[in-house]
PDB file of C-alpha atoms in Angstrom:
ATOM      1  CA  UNK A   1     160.098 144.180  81.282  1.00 54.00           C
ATOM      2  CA  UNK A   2     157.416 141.323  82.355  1.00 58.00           C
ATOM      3  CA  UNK A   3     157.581 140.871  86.356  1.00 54.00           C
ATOM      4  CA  UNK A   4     156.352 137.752  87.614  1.00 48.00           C
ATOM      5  CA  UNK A   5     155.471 137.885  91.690  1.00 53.00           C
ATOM      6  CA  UNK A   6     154.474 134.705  92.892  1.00 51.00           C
ATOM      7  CA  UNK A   7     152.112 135.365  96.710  1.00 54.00           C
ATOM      8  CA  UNK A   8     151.733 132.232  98.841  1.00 55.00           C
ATOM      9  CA  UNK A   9     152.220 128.466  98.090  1.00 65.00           C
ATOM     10  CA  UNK A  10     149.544 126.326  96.806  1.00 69.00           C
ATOM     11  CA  UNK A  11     147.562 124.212  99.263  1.00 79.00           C
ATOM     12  CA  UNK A  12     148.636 121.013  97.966  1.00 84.00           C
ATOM     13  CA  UNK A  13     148.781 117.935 100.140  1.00 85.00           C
ATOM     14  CA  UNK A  14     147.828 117.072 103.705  1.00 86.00           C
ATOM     15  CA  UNK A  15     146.245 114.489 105.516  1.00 91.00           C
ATOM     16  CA  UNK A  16     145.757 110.744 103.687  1.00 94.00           C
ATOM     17  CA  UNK A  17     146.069 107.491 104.892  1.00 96.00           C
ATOM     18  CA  UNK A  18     146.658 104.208 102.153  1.00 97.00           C
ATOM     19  CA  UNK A  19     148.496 100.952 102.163  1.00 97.00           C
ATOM     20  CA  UNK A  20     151.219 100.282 100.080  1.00 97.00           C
ATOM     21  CA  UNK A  21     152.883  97.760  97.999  1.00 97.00           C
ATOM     22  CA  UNK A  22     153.821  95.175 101.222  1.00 97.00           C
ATOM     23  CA  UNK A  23     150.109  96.262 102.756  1.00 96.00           C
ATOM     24  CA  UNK A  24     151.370  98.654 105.359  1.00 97.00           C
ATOM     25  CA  UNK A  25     149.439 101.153 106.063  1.00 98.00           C
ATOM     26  CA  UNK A  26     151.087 104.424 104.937  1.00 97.00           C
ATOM     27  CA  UNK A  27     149.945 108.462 105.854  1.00 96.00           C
ATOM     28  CA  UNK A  28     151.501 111.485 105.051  1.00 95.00           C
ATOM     29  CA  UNK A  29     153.964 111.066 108.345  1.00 96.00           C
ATOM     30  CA  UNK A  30     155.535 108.623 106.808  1.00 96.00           C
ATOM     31  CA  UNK A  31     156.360 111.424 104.474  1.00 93.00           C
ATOM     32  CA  UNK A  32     158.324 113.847 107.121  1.00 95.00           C
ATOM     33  CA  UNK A  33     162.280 113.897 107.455  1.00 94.00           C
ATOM     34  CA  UNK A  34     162.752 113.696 103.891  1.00 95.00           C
ATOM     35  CA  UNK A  35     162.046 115.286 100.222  1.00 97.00           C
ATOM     36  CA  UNK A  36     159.355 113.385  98.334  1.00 97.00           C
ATOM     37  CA  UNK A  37     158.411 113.115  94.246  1.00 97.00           C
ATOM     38  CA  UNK A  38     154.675 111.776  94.604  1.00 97.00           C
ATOM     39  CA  UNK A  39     153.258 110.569  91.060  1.00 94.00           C
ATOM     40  CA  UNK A  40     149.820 109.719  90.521  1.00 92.00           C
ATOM     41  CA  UNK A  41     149.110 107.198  88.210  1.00 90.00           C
ATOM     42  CA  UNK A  42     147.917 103.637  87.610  1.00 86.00           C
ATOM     43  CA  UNK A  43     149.698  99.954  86.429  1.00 90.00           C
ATOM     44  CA  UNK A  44     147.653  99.180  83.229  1.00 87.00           C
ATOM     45  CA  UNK A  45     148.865 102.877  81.495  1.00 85.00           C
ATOM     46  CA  UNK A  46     150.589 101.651  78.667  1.00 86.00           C
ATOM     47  CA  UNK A  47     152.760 104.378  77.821  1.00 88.00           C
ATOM     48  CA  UNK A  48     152.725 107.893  80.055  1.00 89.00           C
ATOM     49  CA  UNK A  49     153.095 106.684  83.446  1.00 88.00           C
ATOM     50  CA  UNK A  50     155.940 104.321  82.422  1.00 92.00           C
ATOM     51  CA  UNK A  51     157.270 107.497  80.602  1.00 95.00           C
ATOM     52  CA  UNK A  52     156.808 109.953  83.935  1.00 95.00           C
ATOM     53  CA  UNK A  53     158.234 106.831  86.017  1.00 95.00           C
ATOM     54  CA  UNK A  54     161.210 106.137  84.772  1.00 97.00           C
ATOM     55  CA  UNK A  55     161.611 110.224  84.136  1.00 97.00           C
ATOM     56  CA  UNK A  56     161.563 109.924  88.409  1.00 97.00           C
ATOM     57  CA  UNK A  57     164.144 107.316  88.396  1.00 97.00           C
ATOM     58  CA  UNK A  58     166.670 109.259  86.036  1.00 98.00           C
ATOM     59  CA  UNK A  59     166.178 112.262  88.528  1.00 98.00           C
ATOM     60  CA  UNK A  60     167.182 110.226  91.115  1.00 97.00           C
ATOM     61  CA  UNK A  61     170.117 108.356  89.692  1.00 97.00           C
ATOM     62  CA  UNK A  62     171.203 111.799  88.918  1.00 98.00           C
ATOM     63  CA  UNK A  63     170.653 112.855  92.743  1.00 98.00           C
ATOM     64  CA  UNK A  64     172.289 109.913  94.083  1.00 97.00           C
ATOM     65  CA  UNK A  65     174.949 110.384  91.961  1.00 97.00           C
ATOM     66  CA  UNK A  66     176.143 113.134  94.273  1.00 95.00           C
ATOM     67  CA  UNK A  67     177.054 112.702  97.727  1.00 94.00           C
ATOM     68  CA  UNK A  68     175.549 115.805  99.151  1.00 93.00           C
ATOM     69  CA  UNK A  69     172.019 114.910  97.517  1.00 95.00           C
ATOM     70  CA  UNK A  70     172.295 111.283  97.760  1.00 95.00           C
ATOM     71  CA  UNK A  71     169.441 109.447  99.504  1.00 95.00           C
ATOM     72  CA  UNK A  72     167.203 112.824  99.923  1.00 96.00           C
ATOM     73  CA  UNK A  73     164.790 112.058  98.084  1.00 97.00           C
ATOM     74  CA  UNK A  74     161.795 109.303  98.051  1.00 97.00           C
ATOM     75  CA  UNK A  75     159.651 108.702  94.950  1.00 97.00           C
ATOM     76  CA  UNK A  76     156.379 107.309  95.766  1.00 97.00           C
ATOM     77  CA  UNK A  77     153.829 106.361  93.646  1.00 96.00           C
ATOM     78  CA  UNK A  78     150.023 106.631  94.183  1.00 94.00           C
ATOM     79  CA  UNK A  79     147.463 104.599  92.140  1.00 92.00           C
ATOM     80  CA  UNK A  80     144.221 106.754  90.848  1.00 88.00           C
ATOM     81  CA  UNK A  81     142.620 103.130  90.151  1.00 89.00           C
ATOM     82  CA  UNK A  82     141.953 101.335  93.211  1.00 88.00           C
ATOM     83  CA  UNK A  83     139.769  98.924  91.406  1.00 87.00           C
ATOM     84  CA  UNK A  84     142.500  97.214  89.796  1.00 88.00           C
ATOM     85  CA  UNK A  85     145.581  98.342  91.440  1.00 93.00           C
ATOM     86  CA  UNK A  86     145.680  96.167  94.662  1.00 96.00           C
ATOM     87  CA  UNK A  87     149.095  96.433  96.530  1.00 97.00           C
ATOM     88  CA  UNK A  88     149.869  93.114  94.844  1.00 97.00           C
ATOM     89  CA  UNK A  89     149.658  94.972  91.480  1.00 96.00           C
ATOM     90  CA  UNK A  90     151.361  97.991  92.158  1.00 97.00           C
ATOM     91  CA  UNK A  91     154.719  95.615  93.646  1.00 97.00           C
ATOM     92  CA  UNK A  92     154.682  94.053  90.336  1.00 96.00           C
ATOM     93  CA  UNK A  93     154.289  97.219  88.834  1.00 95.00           C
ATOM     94  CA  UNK A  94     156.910  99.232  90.664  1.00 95.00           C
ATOM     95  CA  UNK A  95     159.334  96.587  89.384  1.00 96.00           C
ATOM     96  CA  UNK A  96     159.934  97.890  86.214  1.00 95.00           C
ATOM     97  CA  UNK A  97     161.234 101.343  87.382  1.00 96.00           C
ATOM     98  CA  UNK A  98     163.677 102.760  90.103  1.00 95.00           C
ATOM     99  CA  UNK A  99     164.441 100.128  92.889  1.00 95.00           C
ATOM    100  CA  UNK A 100     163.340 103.319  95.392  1.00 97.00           C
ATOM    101  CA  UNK A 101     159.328 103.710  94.746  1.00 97.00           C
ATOM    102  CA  UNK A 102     157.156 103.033  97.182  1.00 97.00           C
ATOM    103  CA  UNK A 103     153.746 102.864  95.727  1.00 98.00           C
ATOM    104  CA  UNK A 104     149.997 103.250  97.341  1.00 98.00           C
ATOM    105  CA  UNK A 105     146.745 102.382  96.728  1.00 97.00           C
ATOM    106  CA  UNK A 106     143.438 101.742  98.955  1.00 96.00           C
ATOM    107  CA  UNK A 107     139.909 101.919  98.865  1.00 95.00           C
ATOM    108  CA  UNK A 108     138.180 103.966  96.382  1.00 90.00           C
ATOM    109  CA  UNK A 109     137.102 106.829  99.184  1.00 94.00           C
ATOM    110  CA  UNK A 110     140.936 106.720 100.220  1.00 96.00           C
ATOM    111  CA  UNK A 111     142.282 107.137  97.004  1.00 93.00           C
ATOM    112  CA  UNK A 112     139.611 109.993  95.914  1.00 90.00           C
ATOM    113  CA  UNK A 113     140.357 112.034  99.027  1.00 94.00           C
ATOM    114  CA  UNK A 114     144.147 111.716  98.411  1.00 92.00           C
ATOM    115  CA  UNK A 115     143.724 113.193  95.104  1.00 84.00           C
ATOM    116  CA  UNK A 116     141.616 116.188  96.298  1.00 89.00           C
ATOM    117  CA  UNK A 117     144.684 116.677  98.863  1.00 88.00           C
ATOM    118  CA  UNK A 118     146.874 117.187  95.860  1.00 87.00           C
ATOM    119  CA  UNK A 119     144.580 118.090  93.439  1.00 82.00           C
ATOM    120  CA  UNK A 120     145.107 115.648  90.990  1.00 79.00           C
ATOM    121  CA  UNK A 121     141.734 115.045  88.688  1.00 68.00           C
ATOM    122  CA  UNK A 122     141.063 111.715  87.702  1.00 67.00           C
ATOM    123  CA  UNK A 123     138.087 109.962  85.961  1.00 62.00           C
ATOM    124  CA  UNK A 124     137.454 106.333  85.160  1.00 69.00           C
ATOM    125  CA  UNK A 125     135.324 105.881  81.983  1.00 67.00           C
ATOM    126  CA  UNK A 126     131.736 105.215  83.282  1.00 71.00           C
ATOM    127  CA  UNK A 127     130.106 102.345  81.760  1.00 73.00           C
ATOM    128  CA  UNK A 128     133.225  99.509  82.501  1.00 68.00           C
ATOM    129  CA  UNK A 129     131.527  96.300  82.514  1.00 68.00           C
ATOM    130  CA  UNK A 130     133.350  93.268  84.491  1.00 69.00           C
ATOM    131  CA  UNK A 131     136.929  92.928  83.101  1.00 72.00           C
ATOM    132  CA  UNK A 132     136.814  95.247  80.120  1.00 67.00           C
ATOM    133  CA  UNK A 133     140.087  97.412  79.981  1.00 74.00           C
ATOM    134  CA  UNK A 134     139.900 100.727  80.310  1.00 60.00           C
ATOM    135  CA  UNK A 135     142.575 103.673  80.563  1.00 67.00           C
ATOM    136  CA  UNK A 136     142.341 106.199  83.689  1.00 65.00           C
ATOM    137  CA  UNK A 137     142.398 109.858  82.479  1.00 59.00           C
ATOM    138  CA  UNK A 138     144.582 111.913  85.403  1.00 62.00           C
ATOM    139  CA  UNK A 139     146.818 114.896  85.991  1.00 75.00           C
ATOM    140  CA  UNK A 140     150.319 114.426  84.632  1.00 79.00           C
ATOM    141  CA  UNK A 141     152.303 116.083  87.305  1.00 89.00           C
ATOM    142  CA  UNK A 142     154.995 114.696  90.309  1.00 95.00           C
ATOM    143  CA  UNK A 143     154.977 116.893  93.259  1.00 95.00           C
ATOM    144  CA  UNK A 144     158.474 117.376  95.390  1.00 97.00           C
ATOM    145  CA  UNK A 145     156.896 117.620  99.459  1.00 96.00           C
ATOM    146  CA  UNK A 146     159.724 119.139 101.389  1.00 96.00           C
ATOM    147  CA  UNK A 147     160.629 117.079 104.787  1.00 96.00           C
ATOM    148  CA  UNK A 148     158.123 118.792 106.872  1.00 94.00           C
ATOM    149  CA  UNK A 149     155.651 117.331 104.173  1.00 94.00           C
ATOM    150  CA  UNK A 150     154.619 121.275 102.920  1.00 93.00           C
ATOM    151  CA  UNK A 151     154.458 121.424  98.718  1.00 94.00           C
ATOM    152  CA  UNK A 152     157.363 122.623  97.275  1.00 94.00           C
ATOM    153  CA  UNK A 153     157.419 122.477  93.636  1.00 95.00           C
ATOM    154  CA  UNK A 154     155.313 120.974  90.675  1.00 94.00           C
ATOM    155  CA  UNK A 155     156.765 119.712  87.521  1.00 96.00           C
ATOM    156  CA  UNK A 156     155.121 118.547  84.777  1.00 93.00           C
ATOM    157  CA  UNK A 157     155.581 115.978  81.439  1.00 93.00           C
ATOM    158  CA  UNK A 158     157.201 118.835  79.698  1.00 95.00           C
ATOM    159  CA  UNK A 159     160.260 118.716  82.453  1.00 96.00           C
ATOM    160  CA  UNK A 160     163.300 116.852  82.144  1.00 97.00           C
ATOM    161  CA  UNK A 161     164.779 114.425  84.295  1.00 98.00           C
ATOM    162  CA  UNK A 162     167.807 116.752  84.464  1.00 98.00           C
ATOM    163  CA  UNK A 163     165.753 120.008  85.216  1.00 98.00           C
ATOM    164  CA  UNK A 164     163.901 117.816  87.669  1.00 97.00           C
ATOM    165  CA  UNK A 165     167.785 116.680  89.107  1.00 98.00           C
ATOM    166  CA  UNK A 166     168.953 120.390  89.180  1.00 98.00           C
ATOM    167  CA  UNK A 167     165.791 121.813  90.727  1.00 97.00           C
ATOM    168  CA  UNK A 168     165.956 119.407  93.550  1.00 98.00           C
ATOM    169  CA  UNK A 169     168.982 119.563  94.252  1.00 97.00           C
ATOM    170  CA  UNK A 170     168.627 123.671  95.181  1.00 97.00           C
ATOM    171  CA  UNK A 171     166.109 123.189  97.108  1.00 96.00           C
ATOM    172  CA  UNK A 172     167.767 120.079  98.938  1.00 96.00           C
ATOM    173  CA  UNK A 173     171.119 122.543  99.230  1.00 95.00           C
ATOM    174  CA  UNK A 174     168.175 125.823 100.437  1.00 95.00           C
ATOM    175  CA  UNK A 175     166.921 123.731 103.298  1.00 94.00           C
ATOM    176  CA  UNK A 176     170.388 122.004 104.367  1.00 94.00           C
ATOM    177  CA  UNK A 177     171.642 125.845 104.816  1.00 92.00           C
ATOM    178  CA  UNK A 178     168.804 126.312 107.542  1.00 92.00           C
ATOM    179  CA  UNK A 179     171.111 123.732 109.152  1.00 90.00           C
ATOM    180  CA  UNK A 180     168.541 121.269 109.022  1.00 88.00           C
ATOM    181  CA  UNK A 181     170.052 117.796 108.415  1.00 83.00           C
ATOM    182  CA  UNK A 182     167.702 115.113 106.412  1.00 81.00           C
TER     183      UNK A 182
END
């Protein structure tokens, strides 16, 4: 028999400060007192960020679905292409998907050490001249931040909305038994 023993947690997340899609300035205390999805991506993807996006927003039906999970969870949304994505951009984006997103963006150096918090790789191609379009290569992979804003879980394109749901939901039932209310 294989054993698996998993030591630790992986130092994902921490300190960050962006704006998002109303211009607010938004840090990772705006992330305590509740479970968060992050997903890093950016507006002009044409098809796997729209994909991972509304994968969230299935999760989250699903969640809110049930009264004892309902209103845990809050996805937000972080642009890896501040050039383009101003906050303007990402409120027009965020209205194609789940009415709950929050989404951030900010200045290049903001966004790039946001990322290395949660180390999520991105690359712009090099050589973009004025308007040309241009994808953003970046980590598929939405992070669940527990409500004292420590890394939980990881889940990438190859999970399900309802494996996402399920997952969740334990840990959202784990930390309510500490008698901890969200």
């Amino acid at each position: 028999m294989n054993r698996v023993e998993t030591v630790g947690t992986a130092d994902i997340g921490g300190r960050f400060e962006l704006v998002d899609q109303d211009h607010q300035t938004f840090t990772e205390k705006n992330m305590l007192g509740k479970f968060h999805v992050v997903y890093f991506g950016f507006c002009h993807c044409p098809d796997i960020c729209p994909e991972e996006m509304d994968k969230i927003g299935d999760a989250l039906d699903i969640l809110d679905a049930n009264a004892y999970t309902k209103d845990a969870v809050q996805p937000v949304f972080i642009s890896c292409d501040p050039q383009r994505d101003t906050p303007v951009e990402v409120k027009s984006y965020l209205k194609q998907f789940h009415s709950k997103f929050i989404g951030l963006t900010g200045s290049v150096e903001q966004v790039r050490t946001t990322c290395k918090a949660y180390r999520v790789y991105f690359s712009k191609p090099p050589k973009v001249v004025g308007d040309q379009d241009y994808l953003v290569d970046h980590a598929i992979y939405t992070y669940l931040m527990d409500p004292d804003g420590v890394f939980v879980e990881v889940y990438g394109k190859d999970k399900n909305a309802e494996y996402m749901a399920e997952d969740i939901a334990k840990r959202i039932k784990k930390f309510k038994d500490t008698g901890r209310a969200l």
